[in-house]
Coordinates of C-alpha atoms in Angstrom, one line a residue:
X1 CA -23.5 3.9 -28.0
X2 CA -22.6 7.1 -25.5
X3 CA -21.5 6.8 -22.0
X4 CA -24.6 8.5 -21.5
X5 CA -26.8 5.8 -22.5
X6 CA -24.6 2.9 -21.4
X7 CA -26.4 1.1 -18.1
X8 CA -24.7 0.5 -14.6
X9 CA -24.4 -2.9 -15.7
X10 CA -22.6 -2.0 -18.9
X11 CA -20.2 0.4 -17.4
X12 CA -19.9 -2.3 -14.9
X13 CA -19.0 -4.5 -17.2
X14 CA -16.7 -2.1 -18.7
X15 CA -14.9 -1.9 -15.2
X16 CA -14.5 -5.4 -14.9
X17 CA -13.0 -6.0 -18.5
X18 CA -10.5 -2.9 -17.5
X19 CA -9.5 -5.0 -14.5
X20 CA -8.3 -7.6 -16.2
X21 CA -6.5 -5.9 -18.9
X22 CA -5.1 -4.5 -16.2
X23 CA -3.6 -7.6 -14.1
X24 CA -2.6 -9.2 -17.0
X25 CA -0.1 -6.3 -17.5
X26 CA 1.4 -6.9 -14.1
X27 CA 1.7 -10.7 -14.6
X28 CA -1.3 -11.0 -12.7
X29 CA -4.6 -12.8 -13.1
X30 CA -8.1 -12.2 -12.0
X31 CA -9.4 -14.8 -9.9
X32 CA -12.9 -16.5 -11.5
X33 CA -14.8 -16.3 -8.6
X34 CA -13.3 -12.4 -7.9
X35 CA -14.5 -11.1 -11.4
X36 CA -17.7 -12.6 -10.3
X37 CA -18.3 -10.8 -7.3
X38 CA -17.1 -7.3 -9.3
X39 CA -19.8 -8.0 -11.8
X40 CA -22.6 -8.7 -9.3
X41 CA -22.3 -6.0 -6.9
X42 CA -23.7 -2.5 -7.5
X43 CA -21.2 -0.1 -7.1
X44 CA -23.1 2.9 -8.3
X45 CA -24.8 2.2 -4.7
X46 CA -22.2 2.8 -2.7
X47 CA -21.1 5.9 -4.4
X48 CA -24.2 8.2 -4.3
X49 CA -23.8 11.6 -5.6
X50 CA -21.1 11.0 -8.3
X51 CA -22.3 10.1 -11.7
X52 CA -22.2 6.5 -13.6
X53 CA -19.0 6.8 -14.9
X54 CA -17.2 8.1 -12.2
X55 CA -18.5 5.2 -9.8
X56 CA -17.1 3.1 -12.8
X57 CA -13.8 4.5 -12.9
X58 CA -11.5 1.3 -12.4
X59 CA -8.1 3.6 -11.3
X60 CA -10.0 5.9 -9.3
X61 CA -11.2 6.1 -5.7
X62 CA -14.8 7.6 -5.1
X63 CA -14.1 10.2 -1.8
X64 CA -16.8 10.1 0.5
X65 CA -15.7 12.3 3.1
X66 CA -13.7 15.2 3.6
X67 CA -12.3 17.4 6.5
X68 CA -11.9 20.5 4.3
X69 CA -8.8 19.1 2.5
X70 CA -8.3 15.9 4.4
X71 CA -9.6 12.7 2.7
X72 CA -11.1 10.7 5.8
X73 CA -12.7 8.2 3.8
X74 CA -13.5 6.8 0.4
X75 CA -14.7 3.8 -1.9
X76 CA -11.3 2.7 -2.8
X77 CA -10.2 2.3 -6.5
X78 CA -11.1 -0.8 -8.0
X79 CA -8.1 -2.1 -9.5
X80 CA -6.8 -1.6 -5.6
X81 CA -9.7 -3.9 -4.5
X82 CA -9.4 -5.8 -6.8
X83 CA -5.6 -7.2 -6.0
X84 CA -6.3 -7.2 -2.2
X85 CA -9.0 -9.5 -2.5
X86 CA -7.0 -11.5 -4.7
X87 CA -4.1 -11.3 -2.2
X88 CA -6.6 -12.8 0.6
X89 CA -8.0 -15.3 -1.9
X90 CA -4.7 -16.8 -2.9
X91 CA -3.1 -16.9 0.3
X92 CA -6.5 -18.8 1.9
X93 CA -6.8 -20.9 -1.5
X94 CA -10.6 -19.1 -1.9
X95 CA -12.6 -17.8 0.5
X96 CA -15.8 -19.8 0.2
X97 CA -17.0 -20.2 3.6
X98 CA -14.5 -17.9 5.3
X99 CA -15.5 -15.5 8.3
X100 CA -14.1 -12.3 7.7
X101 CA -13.8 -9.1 9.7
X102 CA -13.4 -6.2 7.3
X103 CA -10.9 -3.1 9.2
X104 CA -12.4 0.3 7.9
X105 CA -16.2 0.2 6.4
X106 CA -17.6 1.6 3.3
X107 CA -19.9 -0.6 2.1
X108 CA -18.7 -1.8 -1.5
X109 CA -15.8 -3.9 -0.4
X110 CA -17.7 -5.5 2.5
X111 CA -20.3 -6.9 -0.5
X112 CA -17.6 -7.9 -2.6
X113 CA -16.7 -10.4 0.2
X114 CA -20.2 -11.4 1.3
X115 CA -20.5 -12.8 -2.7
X116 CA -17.2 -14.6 -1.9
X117 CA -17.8 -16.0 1.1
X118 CA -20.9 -17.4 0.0
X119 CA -24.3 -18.3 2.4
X120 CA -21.8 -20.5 4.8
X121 CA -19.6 -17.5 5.3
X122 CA -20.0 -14.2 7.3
X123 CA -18.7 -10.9 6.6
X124 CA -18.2 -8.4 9.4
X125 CA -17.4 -4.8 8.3
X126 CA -16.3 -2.2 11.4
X127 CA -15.4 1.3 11.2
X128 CA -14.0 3.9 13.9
X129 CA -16.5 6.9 12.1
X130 CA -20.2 7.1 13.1
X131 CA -20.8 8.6 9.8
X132 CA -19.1 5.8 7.5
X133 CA -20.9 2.9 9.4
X134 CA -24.0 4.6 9.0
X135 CA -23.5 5.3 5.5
X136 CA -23.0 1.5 5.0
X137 CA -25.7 0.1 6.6
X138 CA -27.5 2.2 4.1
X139 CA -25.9 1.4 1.0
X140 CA -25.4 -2.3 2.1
X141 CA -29.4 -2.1 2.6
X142 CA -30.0 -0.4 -0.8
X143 CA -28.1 -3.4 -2.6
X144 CA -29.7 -5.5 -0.9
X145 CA -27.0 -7.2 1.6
X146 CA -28.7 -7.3 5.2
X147 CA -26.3 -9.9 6.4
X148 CA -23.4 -7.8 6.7
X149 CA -22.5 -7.0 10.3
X150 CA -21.3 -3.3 10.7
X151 CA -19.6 -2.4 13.9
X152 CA -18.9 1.2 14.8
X153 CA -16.0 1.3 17.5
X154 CA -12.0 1.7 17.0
X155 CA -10.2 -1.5 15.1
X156 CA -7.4 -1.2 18.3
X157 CA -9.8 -3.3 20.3
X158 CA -11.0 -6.5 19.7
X159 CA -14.8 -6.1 18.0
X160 CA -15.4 -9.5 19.8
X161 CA -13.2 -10.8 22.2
X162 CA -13.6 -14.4 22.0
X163 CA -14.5 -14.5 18.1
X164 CA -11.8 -15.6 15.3
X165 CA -11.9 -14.3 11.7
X166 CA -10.3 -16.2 8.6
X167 CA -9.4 -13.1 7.1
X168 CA -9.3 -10.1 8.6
X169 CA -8.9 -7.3 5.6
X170 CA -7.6 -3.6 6.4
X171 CA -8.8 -0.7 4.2
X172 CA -7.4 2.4 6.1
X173 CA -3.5 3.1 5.8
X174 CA -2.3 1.3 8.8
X175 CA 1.3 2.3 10.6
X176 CA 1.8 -1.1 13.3
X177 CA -0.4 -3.8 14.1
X178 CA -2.0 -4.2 17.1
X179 CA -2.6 -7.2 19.1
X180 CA -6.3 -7.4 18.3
X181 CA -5.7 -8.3 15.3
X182 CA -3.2 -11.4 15.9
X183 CA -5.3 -12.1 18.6
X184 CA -8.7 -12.2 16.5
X185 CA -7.3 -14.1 13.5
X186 CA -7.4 -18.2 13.4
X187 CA -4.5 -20.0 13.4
X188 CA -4.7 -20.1 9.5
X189 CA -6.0 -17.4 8.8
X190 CA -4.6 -14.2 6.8
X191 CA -4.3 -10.5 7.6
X192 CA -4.2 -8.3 4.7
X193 CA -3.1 -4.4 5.8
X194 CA -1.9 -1.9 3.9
X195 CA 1.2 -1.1 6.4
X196 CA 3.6 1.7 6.5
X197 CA 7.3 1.2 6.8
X198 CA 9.5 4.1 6.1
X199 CA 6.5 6.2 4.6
X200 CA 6.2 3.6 2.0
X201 CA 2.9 1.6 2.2
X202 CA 2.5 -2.2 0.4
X203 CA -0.7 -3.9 1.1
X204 CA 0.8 -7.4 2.7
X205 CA -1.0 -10.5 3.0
X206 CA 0.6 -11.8 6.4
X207 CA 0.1 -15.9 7.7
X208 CA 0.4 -16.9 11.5
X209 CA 3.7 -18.8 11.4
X210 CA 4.9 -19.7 15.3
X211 CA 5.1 -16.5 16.9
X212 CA 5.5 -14.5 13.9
X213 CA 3.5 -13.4 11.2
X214 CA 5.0 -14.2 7.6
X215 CA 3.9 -12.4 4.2
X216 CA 2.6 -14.4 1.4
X217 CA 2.4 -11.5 -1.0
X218 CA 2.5 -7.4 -1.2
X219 CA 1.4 -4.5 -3.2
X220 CA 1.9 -1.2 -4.0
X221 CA -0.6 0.6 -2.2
X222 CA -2.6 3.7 -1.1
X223 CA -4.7 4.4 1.7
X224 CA -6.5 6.8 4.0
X225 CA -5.0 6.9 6.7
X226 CA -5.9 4.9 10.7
X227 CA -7.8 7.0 13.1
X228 CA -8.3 6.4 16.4
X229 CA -5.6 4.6 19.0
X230 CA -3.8 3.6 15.9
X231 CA -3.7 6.7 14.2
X232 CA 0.4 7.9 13.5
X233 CA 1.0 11.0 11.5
X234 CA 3.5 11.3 9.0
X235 CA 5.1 14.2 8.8
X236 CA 6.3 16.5 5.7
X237 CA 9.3 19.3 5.6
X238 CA 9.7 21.4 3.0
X239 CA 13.3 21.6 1.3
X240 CA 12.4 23.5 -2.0
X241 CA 9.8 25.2 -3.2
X242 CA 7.2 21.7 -4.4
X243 CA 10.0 19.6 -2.8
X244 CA 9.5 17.7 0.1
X245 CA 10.6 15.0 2.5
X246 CA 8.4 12.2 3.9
X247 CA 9.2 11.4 7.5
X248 CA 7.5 8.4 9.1
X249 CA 10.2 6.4 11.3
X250 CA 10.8 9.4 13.9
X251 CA 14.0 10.7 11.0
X252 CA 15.3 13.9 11.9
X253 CA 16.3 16.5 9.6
X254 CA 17.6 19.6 9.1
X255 CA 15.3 21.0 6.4
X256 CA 17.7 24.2 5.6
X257 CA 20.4 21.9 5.4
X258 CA 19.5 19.6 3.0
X259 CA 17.5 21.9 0.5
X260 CA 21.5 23.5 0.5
X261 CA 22.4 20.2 -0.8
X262 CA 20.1 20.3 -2.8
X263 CA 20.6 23.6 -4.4
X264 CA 24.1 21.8 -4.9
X265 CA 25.0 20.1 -8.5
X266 CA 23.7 17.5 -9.3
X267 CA 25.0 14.2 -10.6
X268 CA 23.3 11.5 -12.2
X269 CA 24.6 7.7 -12.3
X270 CA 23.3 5.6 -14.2
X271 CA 23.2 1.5 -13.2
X272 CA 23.6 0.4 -16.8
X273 CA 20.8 -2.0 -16.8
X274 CA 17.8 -2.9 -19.5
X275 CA 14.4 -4.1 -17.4
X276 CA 11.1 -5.1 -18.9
X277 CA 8.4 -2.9 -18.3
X278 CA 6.7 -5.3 -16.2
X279 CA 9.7 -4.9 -13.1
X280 CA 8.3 -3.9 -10.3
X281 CA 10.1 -1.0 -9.0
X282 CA 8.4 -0.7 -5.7
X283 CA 10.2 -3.8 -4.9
X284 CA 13.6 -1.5 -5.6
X285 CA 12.0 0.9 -3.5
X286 CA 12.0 -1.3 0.0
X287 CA 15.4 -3.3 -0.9
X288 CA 17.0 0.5 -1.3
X289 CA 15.3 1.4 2.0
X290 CA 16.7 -2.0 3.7
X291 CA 20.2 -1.4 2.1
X292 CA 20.8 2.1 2.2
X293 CA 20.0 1.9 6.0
X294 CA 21.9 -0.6 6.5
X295 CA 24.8 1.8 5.7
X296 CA 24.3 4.0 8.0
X297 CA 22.3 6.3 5.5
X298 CA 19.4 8.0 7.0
X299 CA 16.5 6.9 4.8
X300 CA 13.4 9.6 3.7
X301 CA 11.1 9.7 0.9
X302 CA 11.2 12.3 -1.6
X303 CA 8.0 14.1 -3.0
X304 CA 7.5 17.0 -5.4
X305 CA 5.3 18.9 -6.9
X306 CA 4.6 18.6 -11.1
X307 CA 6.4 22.2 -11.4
X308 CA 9.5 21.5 -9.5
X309 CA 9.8 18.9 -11.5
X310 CA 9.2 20.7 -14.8
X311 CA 11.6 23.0 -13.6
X312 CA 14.7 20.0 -12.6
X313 CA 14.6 21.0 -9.2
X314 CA 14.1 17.5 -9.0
X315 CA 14.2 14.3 -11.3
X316 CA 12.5 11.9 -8.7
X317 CA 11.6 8.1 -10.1
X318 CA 8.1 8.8 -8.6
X319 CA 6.6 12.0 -7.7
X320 CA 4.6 10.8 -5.1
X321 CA 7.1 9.1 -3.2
X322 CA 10.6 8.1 -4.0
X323 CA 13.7 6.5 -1.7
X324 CA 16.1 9.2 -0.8
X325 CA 19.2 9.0 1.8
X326 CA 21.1 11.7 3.9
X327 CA 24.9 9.9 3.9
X328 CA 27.5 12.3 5.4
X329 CA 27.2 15.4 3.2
X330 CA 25.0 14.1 0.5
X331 CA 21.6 13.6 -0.5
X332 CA 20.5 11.1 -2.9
X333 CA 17.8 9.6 -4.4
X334 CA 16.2 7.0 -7.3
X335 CA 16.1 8.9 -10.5
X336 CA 13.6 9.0 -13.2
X337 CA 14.1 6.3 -15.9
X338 CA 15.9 5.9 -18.9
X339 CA 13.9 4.0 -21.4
X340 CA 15.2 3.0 -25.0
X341 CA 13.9 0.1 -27.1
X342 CA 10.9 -0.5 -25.0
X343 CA 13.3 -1.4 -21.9
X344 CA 14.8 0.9 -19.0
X345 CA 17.6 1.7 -17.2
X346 CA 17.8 2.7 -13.1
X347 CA 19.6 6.1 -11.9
X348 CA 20.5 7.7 -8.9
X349 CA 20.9 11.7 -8.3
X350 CA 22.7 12.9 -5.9
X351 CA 24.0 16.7 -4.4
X352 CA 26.9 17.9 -1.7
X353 CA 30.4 17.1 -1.3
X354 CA 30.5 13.9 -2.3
X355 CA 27.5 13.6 -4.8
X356 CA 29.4 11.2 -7.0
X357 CA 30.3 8.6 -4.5
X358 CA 26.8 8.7 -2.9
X359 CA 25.0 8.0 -6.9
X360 CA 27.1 5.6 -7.1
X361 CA 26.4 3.5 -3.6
X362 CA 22.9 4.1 -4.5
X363 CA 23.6 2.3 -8.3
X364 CA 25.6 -0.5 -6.7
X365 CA 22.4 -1.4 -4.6
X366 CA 19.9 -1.0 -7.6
X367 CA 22.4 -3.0 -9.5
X368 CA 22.5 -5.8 -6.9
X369 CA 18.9 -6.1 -6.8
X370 CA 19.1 -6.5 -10.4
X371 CA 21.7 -9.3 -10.1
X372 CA 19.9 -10.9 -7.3
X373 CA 16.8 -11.5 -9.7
X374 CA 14.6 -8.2 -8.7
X375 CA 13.6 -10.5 -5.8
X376 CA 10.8 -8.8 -3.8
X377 CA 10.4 -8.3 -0.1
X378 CA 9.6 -10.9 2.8
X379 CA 7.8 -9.0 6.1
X380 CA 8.0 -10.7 9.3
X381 CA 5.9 -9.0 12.3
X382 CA 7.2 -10.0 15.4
X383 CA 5.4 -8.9 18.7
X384 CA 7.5 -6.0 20.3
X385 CA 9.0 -7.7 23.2
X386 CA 11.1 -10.2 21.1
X387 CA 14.8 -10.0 21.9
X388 CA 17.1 -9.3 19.1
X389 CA 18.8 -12.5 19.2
X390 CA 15.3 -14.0 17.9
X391 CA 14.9 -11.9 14.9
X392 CA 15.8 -13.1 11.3
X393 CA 18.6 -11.3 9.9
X394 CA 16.7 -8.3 8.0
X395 CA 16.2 -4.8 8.1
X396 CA 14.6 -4.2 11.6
X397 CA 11.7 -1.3 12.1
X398 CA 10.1 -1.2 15.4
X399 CA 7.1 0.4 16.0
X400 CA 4.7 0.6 19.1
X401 CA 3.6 -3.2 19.4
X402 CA 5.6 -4.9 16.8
X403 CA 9.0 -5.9 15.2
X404 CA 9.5 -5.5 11.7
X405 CA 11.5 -7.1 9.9
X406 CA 11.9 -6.6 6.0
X407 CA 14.4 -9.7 4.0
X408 CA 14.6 -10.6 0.7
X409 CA 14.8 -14.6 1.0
X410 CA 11.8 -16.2 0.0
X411 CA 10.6 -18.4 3.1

């Protein structure tokens, strides 16, 4: 049979199966009752104009709105979906009869939770863009959920004052968290955001715990990014031609400066290590940002072009976004890896004067990672008027209405 002839509900199907072959390759598991609710909804109807198999597409997100080339919203990839919900389902132990409030609408996702939630459950769905909450009224209607509440107005603000949510569920990129959202969520309830620290976005599945919220789980994620009060721009400066440097955390650099380290030669260390394919690196990724700032480093994120890297300009560990310190007279970043045997190795790059001793600070804190047990990251969210003597020992990140702080010690 064609992929032309194959139904929504085959190619649905199709999805789903992909989905799981997919977890299982990251040690994860589908939940039961979330391969359910990706078999029953439609998601053909929330992503008119593309065909079938694009809607189908388990790794890709369906864009469904542009400012010429600005993404300002889209049906999310499924896998992506797919591990969120599974984030909010094992940190809640199900959601059967949970009230949700979904942070940045669209339609498909808000579905997928009315099937969980199930008749004693409700699902509200708000969006800052007129457009997208009209465009999921409609496709909520056309697969025929008319329960779903969908709320136009900006996520900063409570959508009802007085109203607690089980879950509340972000699916925009979001930089802090506001008090409307502590505030709207029961005291055992679960936020799930896909939150921003150094330029480096995990989708974290936070618990009330006193007067902190605690993570249960993260995951490497990618969003569209907040509008509205909570909107924070990320900037990019160029210091090669494809090369760039992600600045989220107010960083200041000098971009002439460091693409002259760059243009420097380069030396690679190498940690000396043989990992299972299933490691996850972006675990490396925030211990390197905790450590390296920790010595004084100023921390970026490195990005680059296909062509720069065809050329070595660069040799990043991720093109899309890989940790990178300014030490002294050096810059630095995680190197691509080394694989041999079906295993791989870490490395660090580094340029300037002292390009040998900044790889190899780099490789002593991938190689302590390693030693620790590639343990992954802890977030605590603390409400911005905590003093420091009340903050856990951690890397500390503040932002406009919260306290960050990132640790590595299970709670």
């Amino acid at each position: 049979m064609s992929i032309d002839t194959l139904s929504s509900d085959d190619l649905r199907d199709a999805m789903v199966d992909r989905l799981i072959a997919d977890q299982a390759g990251k040690g994860l598991a589908l939940r039961p009752e979330v391969e359910a609710a990706l078999r029953a909804v439609p998601r053909d109807l929330f992503t008119p104009g593309v065909s079938l198999e694009e809607a189908y597409q388990y790794d890709t997100a369906v864009i469904t709105k542009r400012r010429g080339d600005q993404t300002l919203s889209s049906v999310s990839a499924a896998w992506l979906i797919a591990e969120m919900l599974g984030q909010a389902a094992d940190a809640l132990g199900g959601l059967r009869g949970r009230h949700v409030l979904e942070v940045g609408s669209g339609g498909y996702n808000a579905a997928l939770l009315r099937e969980l939630v199930g008749p004693s459950g409700s699902v509200t769905t708000m969006d800052i863009d007129p457009d997208v909450t009209d465009r999921a009224v409609a496709c909520l209607a056309a697969a025929g959920y008319n329960d779903v509440a969908v709320v136009c107005a900006d996520a900063e603000r409570p959508v009802e004052p007085v109203r607690r949510f089980d879950l509340i569920i972000v699916t925009a990129g979001a930089w802090d968290i506001p008090p409307a959202w502590t505030a709207q969520l029961s005291a055992d309830g679960v936020l799930v955001v896909p939150l921003r620290v150094f330029g480096m976005t995990r989708s974290w599945a936070l618990r009330p715990s006193g007067d902190r919220l605690v993570s249960h789980s993260q995951r490497l994620c990618g969003f569209v990014s907040m509008q509205g009060e909570g909107a924070h721009e990320m900037r990019y400066v160029d210091i090669a031609d494809g090369v760039h440097l992600r600045l989220d955390e107010g960083q200041q650099v000098d971009p002439v400066a460091v693409g002259a380290l760059l243009s420097q030669p380069r030396v690679q260390t190498w940690v000396g290590v043989s990992l299972p394919p299933q490691t996850v690196n972006a675990d490396l990724d925030l211990w390197l940002a905790s450590r390296l700032t920790g010595d004084g480093a100023r921390f970026v994120v490195l990005t680059a072009g296909q062509a720069a890297i065809d050329a070595d300009v660069v040799a990043p560990a991720w093109q899309f976004g890989t940790p990178a310190a300014l030490h002294g007279g050096t810059f630095s970043y995680r190197s691509a890896l080394r694989w041999s045997d079906g295993a791989f190795d870490l490395g660090a790059c580094a340029h300037g004067s002292d390009a040998a001793a900044a790889a190899g600070r780099m490789a002593a804190h991938m190689r302590a990672w390693v030693d620790a047990g590639t343990p992954p990251p802890v977030l605590h969210v603390l409400p911005v008027s905590t003093p420091d003597g009340d903050l856990p020992a951690g890397m500390v990140v503040d932002k406009r209405h919260s306290r960050l702080v990132l640790t590595f010690t299970p709670v």
